[in-house]
Amino acid sequence: MTDSNDKSDINLLAGSLAYAIKQAQVRCYEILFDFYGPNALTPGRMTALCLIGVQPGISQSALAELLKVNRASVIKVVNNLQALGFIERRPSPSDKRSQALFVTDQGHGELRRLTAITHDYEELVAAELTAAERKTLFRLLAKTAINPARPLSGRAED
Amino acid sequence: MTDSNDKSDINLLAGSLAYAIKQAQVRCYEILFDFYGPNALTPGRMTALCLIGVQPGISQSALAELLKVNRASVIKVVNNLQALGFIERRPSPSDKRSQALFVTDQGHGELRRLTAITHDYEELVAAELTAAERKTLFRLLAKTAINPARPLSGRAED
DNA sequence: TATTGTTATACTCTATAACTATA
DNA sequence: TATAGTTATAGAGTATAACAATA
């Protein structure tokens, strides 16, 4: 039993593009945590801060959808960024249920700081790639894992 | 304040290769969970099962290192796979402290089943890519995020 | 002394359910 | 009736610390 000569059933990792992507992503996070240090914003919070910066006045629900977490989960992220002084909630003028999110001056300062050091981080991530290869990798990643069941953020059968 | 005309501080996501990799990885997981269904092994357990299949007799500590989790965390994975009947612990002949891990016949059946359906999953992930593009993507991902601080699985300063 | 496996414990992330106030 | 935000709670996943057995 458990004849190790037959390896035909265990090749799913070696040939898997999805696994190669996962491995690269894990390596990125290793570099990220080394690079930004233990006191930095987590990747998810950094992303949230950027998204609010790009879409000032975004609602929490819309932010949750972009982050692909639910409304309840996004609240801790928003609370945390607000407690750090990086964003603020303002009542939406058009919908009294909704909170509009904005990056504060302090938050913009943090974004500028992050942008500066992120450039070096990105250089580290792409250190072994030429400029042409980086462009190609970008293009191919964008074409990868387009989910036919979720064409517009949300399953078709929902 | 929070002048949204100045977008110079918020470009870190749009141009980030690391973020593009993360996004592709998240899309892969969306497809994966849709494809394998709610009763499937989690990706981490699938990976563990494959790794034990590839390296029969591997110790829990060595498996933890490959999975990049610590000794305590790997125990739940091993317990789960053992409870499902997919692997077994055998006392190591060379080191009485160590447990040697082996895939059972049932586990090999599961691996064969996974390999068969994973082929279709991989087709879905790479649906928009030509064969040449898949090969290129593989090659470029392997060159991405090589962590200079962790040349041999473990930080240099450890 | 160091390492392997283990347990207990805690922390983070995320989800579900139920609630309120609006729409 | 449906939606936005919130709270309470629970379930994964992972980490640290401490321990017994062995190296």
mmCIF file of C-alpha atoms in Angstrom, chain A:
data_model
loop_
_atom_site.group_PDB
_atom_site.id
_atom_site.type_symbol
_atom_site.label_atom_id
_atom_site.label_comp_id
_atom_site.label_asym_id
_atom_site.label_seq_id
_atom_site.Cartn_x
_atom_site.Cartn_y
_atom_site.Cartn_z
ATOM 1 C CA MET A 1 0.000 0.000 0.000
ATOM 2 C CA THR A 2 0.918 3.643 -0.476
ATOM 3 C CA ASP A 3 3.240 2.653 -3.313
ATOM 4 C CA SER A 4 5.444 5.694 -3.762
ATOM 5 C CA ASN A 5 6.606 4.649 -7.213
ATOM 6 C CA ASP A 6 3.314 5.749 -8.737
ATOM 7 C CA LYS A 7 3.530 9.530 -8.716
ATOM 8 C CA SER A 8 0.791 9.999 -11.277
ATOM 9 C CA ASP A 9 -1.672 11.131 -8.640
ATOM 10 C CA ILE A 10 0.452 13.791 -6.999
ATOM 11 C CA ASN A 11 1.398 16.114 -9.810
ATOM 12 C CA LEU A 12 -1.322 18.619 -9.139
ATOM 13 C CA LEU A 13 0.924 21.086 -7.361
ATOM 14 C CA ALA A 14 3.921 20.991 -9.679
ATOM 15 C CA GLY A 15 1.920 21.801 -12.787
ATOM 16 C CA SER A 16 -0.605 24.137 -11.214
ATOM 17 C CA LEU A 17 -0.710 27.727 -12.353
ATOM 18 C CA ALA A 18 -3.004 28.581 -9.452
ATOM 19 C CA TYR A 19 -0.455 27.138 -7.037
ATOM 20 C CA ALA A 20 2.359 29.091 -8.683
ATOM 21 C CA ILE A 21 0.329 32.272 -8.210
ATOM 22 C CA LYS A 22 -0.346 31.389 -4.587
ATOM 23 C CA GLN A 23 3.338 30.701 -3.985
ATOM 24 C CA ALA A 24 4.351 34.013 -5.525
ATOM 25 C CA GLN A 25 1.745 35.780 -3.416
ATOM 26 C CA VAL A 26 3.037 34.177 -0.228
ATOM 27 C CA ARG A 27 6.576 35.215 -1.141
ATOM 28 C CA CYS A 28 5.333 38.764 -1.718
ATOM 29 C CA TYR A 29 3.829 38.789 1.771
ATOM 30 C CA GLU A 30 7.048 37.485 3.306
ATOM 31 C CA ILE A 31 8.937 40.342 1.708
ATOM 32 C CA LEU A 32 6.179 42.772 2.642
ATOM 33 C CA PHE A 33 6.209 41.923 6.340
ATOM 34 C CA ASP A 34 9.997 42.023 6.415
ATOM 35 C CA PHE A 35 10.012 45.305 4.546
ATOM 36 C CA TYR A 36 7.231 47.313 6.220
ATOM 37 C CA GLY A 37 7.924 46.040 9.709
ATOM 38 C CA PRO A 38 5.606 44.881 12.486
ATOM 39 C CA ASN A 39 3.991 48.288 13.123
ATOM 40 C CA ALA A 40 2.797 48.868 9.566
ATOM 41 C CA LEU A 41 -0.780 48.765 8.370
ATOM 42 C CA THR A 42 -1.768 45.266 7.314
ATOM 43 C CA PRO A 43 -2.069 44.756 3.554
ATOM 44 C CA GLY A 44 -5.845 44.754 3.804
ATOM 45 C CA ARG A 45 -5.921 48.054 5.653
ATOM 46 C CA MET A 46 -3.396 49.577 3.297
ATOM 47 C CA THR A 47 -5.644 48.538 0.432
ATOM 48 C CA ALA A 48 -8.719 49.986 2.135
ATOM 49 C CA LEU A 49 -6.959 53.293 2.750
ATOM 50 C CA CYS A 50 -5.913 53.473 -0.895
ATOM 51 C CA LEU A 51 -9.391 52.618 -2.136
ATOM 52 C CA ILE A 52 -10.960 55.333 0.005
ATOM 53 C CA GLY A 53 -8.319 57.721 -1.319
ATOM 54 C CA VAL A 54 -9.193 56.814 -4.899
ATOM 55 C CA GLN A 55 -12.942 56.982 -4.299
ATOM 56 C CA PRO A 56 -13.581 59.728 -1.759
ATOM 57 C CA GLY A 57 -17.040 59.471 -0.222
ATOM 58 C CA ILE A 58 -17.324 55.736 -0.864
ATOM 59 C CA SER A 59 -19.814 53.956 1.376
ATOM 60 C CA GLN A 60 -18.859 51.141 3.697
ATOM 61 C CA SER A 61 -20.912 48.664 1.696
ATOM 62 C CA ALA A 62 -19.197 49.649 -1.530
ATOM 63 C CA LEU A 63 -15.825 49.399 0.177
ATOM 64 C CA ALA A 64 -16.753 45.947 1.479
ATOM 65 C CA GLU A 65 -17.586 44.872 -2.045
ATOM 66 C CA LEU A 66 -14.243 46.105 -3.396
ATOM 67 C CA LEU A 67 -12.388 44.350 -0.581
ATOM 68 C CA LYS A 68 -14.548 41.252 -1.108
ATOM 69 C CA VAL A 69 -15.575 41.042 2.525
ATOM 70 C CA ASN A 70 -19.047 41.564 3.929
ATOM 71 C CA ARG A 71 -20.486 44.636 5.589
ATOM 72 C CA ALA A 72 -19.819 43.383 9.101
ATOM 73 C CA SER A 73 -16.185 42.578 8.393
ATOM 74 C CA VAL A 74 -15.388 45.933 6.858
ATOM 75 C CA ILE A 75 -16.418 47.751 10.031
ATOM 76 C CA LYS A 76 -13.317 46.689 11.946
ATOM 77 C CA VAL A 77 -11.149 47.914 9.098
ATOM 78 C CA VAL A 78 -12.922 51.272 8.995
ATOM 79 C CA ASN A 79 -12.876 51.594 12.787
ATOM 80 C CA ASN A 80 -9.169 50.876 12.845
ATOM 81 C CA LEU A 81 -8.287 53.376 10.115
ATOM 82 C CA GLN A 82 -10.485 55.967 11.798
ATOM 83 C CA ALA A 83 -8.898 55.339 15.213
ATOM 84 C CA LEU A 84 -5.504 55.892 13.595
ATOM 85 C CA GLY A 85 -6.777 59.217 12.253
ATOM 86 C CA PHE A 86 -6.319 58.192 8.626
ATOM 87 C CA ILE A 87 -9.964 58.347 7.541
ATOM 88 C CA GLU A 88 -13.212 59.858 8.730
ATOM 89 C CA ARG A 89 -16.875 58.961 8.455
ATOM 90 C CA ARG A 90 -19.207 61.710 7.311
ATOM 91 C CA PRO A 91 -22.975 61.378 7.027
ATOM 92 C CA SER A 92 -23.962 60.934 3.405
ATOM 93 C CA PRO A 93 -25.978 63.904 2.137
ATOM 94 C CA SER A 94 -28.030 61.745 -0.215
ATOM 95 C CA ASP A 95 -28.775 58.750 2.043
ATOM 96 C CA LYS A 96 -29.138 59.091 5.779
ATOM 97 C CA ARG A 97 -28.398 55.401 6.300
ATOM 98 C CA SER A 98 -25.020 55.657 4.643
ATOM 99 C CA GLN A 99 -21.627 56.799 5.857
ATOM 100 C CA ALA A 100 -19.318 58.497 3.374
ATOM 101 C CA LEU A 101 -15.635 57.684 3.922
ATOM 102 C CA PHE A 102 -12.830 60.193 3.376
ATOM 103 C CA VAL A 103 -9.077 60.127 3.841
ATOM 104 C CA THR A 104 -7.928 62.794 6.320
ATOM 105 C CA ASP A 105 -4.880 65.006 5.863
ATOM 106 C CA GLN A 106 -3.020 62.653 8.162
ATOM 107 C CA GLY A 107 -4.215 59.737 6.050
ATOM 108 C CA HIS A 108 -2.942 61.426 2.891
ATOM 109 C CA GLY A 109 0.385 61.865 4.632
ATOM 110 C CA GLU A 110 0.429 58.160 5.383
ATOM 111 C CA LEU A 111 -0.498 57.381 1.769
ATOM 112 C CA ARG A 112 2.392 59.515 0.529
ATOM 113 C CA ARG A 113 4.738 57.802 2.963
ATOM 114 C CA LEU A 114 3.474 54.381 1.874
ATOM 115 C CA THR A 115 3.790 55.279 -1.783
ATOM 116 C CA ALA A 116 7.399 56.259 -1.277
ATOM 117 C CA ILE A 117 8.432 53.074 0.500
ATOM 118 C CA THR A 118 6.175 50.885 -1.629
ATOM 119 C CA HIS A 119 8.251 51.843 -4.638
ATOM 120 C CA ASP A 120 11.245 50.169 -3.038
ATOM 121 C CA TYR A 121 9.136 47.190 -2.018
ATOM 122 C CA GLU A 122 7.965 46.750 -5.596
ATOM 123 C CA GLU A 123 11.547 46.922 -6.781
ATOM 124 C CA LEU A 124 12.355 44.092 -4.401
ATOM 125 C CA VAL A 125 9.416 42.010 -5.606
ATOM 126 C CA ALA A 126 10.372 42.485 -9.252
ATOM 127 C CA ALA A 127 14.137 42.465 -8.737
ATOM 128 C CA GLU A 128 14.709 39.479 -11.024
ATOM 129 C CA LEU A 129 12.452 40.756 -13.789
ATOM 130 C CA THR A 130 13.263 43.094 -16.655
ATOM 131 C CA ALA A 131 10.949 46.016 -17.377
ATOM 132 C CA ALA A 132 9.497 44.113 -20.314
ATOM 133 C CA GLU A 133 8.934 41.046 -18.178
ATOM 134 C CA ARG A 134 7.133 43.082 -15.525
ATOM 135 C CA LYS A 135 4.821 44.464 -18.174
ATOM 136 C CA THR A 136 4.184 40.994 -19.567
ATOM 137 C CA LEU A 137 3.542 39.573 -16.104
ATOM 138 C CA PHE A 138 1.042 42.334 -15.429
ATOM 139 C CA ARG A 139 -0.761 41.678 -18.660
ATOM 140 C CA LEU A 140 -0.922 37.909 -18.162
ATOM 141 C CA LEU A 141 -2.036 38.182 -14.533
ATOM 142 C CA ALA A 142 -4.898 40.422 -15.619
ATOM 143 C CA LYS A 143 -6.025 37.686 -17.999
ATOM 144 C CA THR A 144 -5.791 34.978 -15.345
ATOM 145 C CA ALA A 145 -8.647 33.534 -13.316
ATOM 146 C CA ILE A 146 -11.410 35.625 -14.778
ATOM 147 C CA ASN A 147 -14.319 33.986 -12.978
ATOM 148 C CA PRO A 148 -17.122 33.221 -15.429
ATOM 149 C CA ALA A 149 -19.506 32.691 -12.494
ATOM 150 C CA ARG A 150 -18.838 36.164 -11.061
ATOM 151 C CA PRO A 151 -18.793 38.543 -14.014
ATOM 152 C CA LEU A 152 -19.827 41.662 -12.075
ATOM 153 C CA SER A 153 -18.751 41.064 -8.474
ATOM 154 C CA GLY A 154 -21.457 38.744 -7.290
ATOM 155 C CA ARG A 155 -22.443 35.340 -8.504
ATOM 156 C CA ALA A 156 -24.798 35.054 -11.418
ATOM 157 C CA GLU A 157 -27.143 32.806 -9.457
ATOM 158 C CA ASP A 158 -27.385 35.174 -6.507
#
